[in-house]
mmCIF file of C-alpha atoms in Angstrom:
data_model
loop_
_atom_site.group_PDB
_atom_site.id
_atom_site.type_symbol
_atom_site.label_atom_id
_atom_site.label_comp_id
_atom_site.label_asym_id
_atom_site.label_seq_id
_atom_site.Cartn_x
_atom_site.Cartn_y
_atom_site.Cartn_z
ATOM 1 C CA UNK A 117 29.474 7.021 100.205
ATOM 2 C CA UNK A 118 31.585 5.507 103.188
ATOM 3 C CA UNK A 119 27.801 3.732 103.915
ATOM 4 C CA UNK A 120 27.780 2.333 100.687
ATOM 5 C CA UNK A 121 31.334 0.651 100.979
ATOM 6 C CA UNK A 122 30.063 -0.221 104.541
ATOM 7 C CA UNK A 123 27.081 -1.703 103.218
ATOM 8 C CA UNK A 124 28.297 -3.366 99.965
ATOM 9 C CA UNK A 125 31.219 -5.374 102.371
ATOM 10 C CA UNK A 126 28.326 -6.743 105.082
ATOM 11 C CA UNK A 127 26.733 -7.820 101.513
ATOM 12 C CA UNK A 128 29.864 -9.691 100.295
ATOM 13 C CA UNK A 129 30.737 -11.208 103.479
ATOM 14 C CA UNK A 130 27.025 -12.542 104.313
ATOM 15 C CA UNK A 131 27.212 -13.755 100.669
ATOM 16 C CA UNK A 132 30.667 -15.418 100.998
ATOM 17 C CA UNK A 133 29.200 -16.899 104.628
ATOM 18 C CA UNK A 134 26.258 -18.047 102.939
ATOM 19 C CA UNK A 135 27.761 -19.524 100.590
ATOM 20 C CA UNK A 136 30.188 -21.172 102.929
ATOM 21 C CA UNK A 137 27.039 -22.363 104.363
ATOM 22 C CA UNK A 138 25.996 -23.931 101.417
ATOM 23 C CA UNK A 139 29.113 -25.530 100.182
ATOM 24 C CA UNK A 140 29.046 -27.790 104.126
ATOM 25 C CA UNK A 141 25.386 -28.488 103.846
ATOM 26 C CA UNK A 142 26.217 -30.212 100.393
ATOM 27 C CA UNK A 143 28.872 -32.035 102.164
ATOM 28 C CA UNK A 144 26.948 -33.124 104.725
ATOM 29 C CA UNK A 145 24.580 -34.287 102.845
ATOM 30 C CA UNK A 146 26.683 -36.314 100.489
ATOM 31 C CA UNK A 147 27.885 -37.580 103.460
ATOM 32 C CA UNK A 148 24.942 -38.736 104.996
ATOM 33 C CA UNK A 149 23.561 -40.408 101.458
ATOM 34 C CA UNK A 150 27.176 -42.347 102.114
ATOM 35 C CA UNK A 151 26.017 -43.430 105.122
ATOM 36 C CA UNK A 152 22.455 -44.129 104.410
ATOM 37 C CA UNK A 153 24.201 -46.478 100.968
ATOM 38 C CA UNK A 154 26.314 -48.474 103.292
ATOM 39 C CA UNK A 155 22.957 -48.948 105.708
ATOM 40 C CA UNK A 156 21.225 -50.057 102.790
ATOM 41 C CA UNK A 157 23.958 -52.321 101.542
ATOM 42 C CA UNK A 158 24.505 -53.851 105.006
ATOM 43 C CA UNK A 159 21.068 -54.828 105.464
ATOM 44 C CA UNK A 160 20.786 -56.361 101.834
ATOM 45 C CA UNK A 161 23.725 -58.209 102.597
ATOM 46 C CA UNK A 162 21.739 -59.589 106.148
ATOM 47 C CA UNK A 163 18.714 -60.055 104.402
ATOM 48 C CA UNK A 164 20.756 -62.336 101.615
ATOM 49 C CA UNK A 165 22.430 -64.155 105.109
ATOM 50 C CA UNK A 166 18.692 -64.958 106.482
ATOM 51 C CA UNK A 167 17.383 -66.415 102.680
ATOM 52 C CA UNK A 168 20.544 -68.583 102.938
ATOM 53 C CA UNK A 169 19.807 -69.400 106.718
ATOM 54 C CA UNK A 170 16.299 -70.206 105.765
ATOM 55 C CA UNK A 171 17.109 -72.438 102.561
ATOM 56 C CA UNK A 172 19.673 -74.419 104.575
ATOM 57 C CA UNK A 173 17.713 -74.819 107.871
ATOM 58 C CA UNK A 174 14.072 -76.444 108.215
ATOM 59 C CA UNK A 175 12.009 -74.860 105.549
ATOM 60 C CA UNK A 176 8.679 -75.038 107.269
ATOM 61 C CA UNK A 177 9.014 -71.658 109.185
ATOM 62 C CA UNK A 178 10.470 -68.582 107.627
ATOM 63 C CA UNK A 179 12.911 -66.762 109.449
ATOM 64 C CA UNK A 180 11.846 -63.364 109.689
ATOM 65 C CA UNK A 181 13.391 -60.860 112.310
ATOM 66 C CA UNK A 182 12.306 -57.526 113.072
ATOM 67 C CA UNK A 183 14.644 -54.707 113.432
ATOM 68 C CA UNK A 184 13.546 -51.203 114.955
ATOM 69 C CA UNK A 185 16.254 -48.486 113.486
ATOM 70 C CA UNK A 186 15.374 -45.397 114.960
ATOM 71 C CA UNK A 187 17.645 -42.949 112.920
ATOM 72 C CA UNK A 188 18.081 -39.567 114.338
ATOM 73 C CA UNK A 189 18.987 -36.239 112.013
ATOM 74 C CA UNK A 190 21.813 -33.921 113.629
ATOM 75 C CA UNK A 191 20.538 -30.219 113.007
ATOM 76 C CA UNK A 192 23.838 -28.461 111.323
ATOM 77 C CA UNK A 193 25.172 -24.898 112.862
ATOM 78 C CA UNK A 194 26.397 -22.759 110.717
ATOM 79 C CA UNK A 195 29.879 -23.531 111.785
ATOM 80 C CA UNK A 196 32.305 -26.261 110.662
ATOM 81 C CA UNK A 197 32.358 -30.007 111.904
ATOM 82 C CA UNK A 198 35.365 -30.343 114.550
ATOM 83 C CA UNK A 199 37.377 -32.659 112.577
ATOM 84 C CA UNK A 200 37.545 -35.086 115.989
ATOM 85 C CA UNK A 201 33.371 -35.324 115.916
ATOM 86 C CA UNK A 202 33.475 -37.034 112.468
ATOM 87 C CA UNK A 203 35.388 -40.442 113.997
ATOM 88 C CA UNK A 204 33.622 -39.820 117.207
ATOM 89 C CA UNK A 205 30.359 -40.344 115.357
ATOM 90 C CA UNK A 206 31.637 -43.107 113.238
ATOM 91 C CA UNK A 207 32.286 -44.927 116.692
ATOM 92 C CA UNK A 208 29.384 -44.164 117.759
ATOM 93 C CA UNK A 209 27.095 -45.751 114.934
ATOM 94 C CA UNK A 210 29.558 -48.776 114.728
ATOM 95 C CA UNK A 211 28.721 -49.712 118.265
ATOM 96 C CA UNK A 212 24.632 -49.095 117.430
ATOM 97 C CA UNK A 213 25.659 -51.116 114.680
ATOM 98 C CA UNK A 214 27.579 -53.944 116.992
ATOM 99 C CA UNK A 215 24.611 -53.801 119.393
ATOM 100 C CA UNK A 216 21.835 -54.581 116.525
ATOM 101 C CA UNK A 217 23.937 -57.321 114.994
ATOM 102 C CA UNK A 218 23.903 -59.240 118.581
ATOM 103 C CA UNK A 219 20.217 -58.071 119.351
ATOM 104 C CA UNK A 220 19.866 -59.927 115.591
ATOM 105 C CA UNK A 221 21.877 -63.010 116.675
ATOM 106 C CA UNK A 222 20.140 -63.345 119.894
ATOM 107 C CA UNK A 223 16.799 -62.905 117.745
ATOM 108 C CA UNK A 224 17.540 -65.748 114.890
ATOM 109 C CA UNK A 225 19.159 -68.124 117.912
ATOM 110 C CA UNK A 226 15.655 -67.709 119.725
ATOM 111 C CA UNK A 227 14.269 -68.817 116.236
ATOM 112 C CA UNK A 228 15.909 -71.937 116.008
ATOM 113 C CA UNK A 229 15.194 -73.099 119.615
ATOM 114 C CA UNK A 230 11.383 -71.843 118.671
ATOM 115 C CA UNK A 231 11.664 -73.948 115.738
ATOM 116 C CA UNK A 232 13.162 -76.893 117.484
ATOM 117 C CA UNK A 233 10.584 -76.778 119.936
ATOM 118 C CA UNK A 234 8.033 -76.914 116.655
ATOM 119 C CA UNK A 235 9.433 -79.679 115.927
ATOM 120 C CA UNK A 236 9.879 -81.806 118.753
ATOM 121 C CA UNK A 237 5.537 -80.610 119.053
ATOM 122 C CA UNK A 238 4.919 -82.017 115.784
ATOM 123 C CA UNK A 239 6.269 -85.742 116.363
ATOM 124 C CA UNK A 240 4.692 -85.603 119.485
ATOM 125 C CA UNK A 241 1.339 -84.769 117.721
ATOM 126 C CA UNK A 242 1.977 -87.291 115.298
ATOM 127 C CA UNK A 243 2.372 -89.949 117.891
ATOM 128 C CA UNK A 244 -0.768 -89.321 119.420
ATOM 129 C CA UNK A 245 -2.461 -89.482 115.954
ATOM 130 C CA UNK A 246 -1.080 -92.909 115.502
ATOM 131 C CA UNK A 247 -1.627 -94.163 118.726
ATOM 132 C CA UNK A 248 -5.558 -92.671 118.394
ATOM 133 C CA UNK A 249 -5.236 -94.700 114.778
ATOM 134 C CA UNK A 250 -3.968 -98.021 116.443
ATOM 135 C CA UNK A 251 -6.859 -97.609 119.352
ATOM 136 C CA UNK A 252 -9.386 -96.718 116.117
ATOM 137 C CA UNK A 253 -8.420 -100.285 114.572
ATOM 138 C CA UNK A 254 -8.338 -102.014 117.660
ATOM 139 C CA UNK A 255 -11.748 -101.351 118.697
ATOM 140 C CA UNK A 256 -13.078 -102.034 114.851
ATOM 141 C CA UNK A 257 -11.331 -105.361 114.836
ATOM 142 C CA UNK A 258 -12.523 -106.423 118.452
ATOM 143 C CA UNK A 259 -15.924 -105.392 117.786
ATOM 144 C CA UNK A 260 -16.561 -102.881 120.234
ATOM 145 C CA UNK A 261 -18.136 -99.380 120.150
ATOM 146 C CA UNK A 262 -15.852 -96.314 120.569
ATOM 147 C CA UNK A 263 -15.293 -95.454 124.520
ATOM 148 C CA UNK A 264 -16.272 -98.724 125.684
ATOM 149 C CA UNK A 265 -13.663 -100.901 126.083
ATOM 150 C CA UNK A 266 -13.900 -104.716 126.655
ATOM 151 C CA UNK A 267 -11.055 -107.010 128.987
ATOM 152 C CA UNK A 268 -11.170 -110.194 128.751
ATOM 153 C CA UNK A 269 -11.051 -112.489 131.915
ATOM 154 C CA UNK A 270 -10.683 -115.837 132.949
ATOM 155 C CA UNK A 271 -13.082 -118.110 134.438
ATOM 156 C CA UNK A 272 -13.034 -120.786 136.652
ATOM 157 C CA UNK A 273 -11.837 -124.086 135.334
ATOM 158 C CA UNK A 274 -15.752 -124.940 135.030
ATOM 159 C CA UNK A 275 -15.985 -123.094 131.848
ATOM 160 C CA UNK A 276 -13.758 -122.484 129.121
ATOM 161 C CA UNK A 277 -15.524 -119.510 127.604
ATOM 162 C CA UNK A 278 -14.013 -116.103 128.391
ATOM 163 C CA UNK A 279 -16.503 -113.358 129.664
ATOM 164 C CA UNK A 280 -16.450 -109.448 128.925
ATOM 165 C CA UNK A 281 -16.309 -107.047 131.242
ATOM 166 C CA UNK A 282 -16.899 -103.621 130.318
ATOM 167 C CA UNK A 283 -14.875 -100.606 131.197
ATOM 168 C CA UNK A 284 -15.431 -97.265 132.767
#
């Protein structure tokens, strides 16, 4: 009988852990779908920054900047959180946070000077294409096949025609 009693209290105290147990997993795990929200919501909010950034800037390349978020899961003990480790955690993510945001900035400010660079490419391109356009009409109005170009010199005072020379 004094077994039983024995027995039945082991029961009621594993079942009173357990169910301690159970109640902090739940709370962890609202927790964490807290955490996961404001994630969520912070990245919406950057990705609604970048379509603004995009609409305002140049137009002809899309900003698009890749972020690697390695999130790492925290295997519970059957204990309680130290009340400290909850703030010290909070610190911690804020400055993984802090260092994405400037890995970001550094990312969209490499962006621009790519783009700038695009452009600056693109007029230059589109000078040559006019200058190869000018040479084009050039050699159509002074008669002369592409890649061999004429110069016109001067005689002596004996004759006043000009003579071609060809170039190579």
């Amino acid at each position: 009988m004094r077994e039983d009693l024995v027995e039945k209290n082991e029961r009621s105290a594993n079942v009173e852990r357990l169910t301690h147990l159970i109640d902090h997993l739940k709370e962890q795990e609202k927790s964490y779908m807290k955490f996961l929200q404001k994630i969520l919501a912070r990245e919406n909010e950057e990705e609604d920054v970048r379509t603004v950034d995009s609409a305002v800037g140049s137009g002809s390349v899309a900003e698009s900047t890749s972020l690697n978020i390695d999130v790492q899961s925290e295997a519970s003990d059957t204990t309680a959180r130290d009340p400290e480790q909850e703030p010290m955690e909070e610190i911690e993510n804020l400055k993984k946070q802090h260092d994405l945001l400037k890995r970001m900035l550094q990312q969209q400010e490499q962006l621009r000077a790519l783009q700038g660079r695009q452009a600056a490419l693109l007029a230059l391109q589109h000078k040559a294409e006019q200058a190869i356009a000018v040479m084009d009409d050039s050699e159509k109005v002074a008669g002369t096949t592409p890649g061999h170009h004429t110069v016109r010199c001067r005689q002596t005072a004996r004759s006043p025609f000009h003579q071609r020379v060809p170039l190579r």
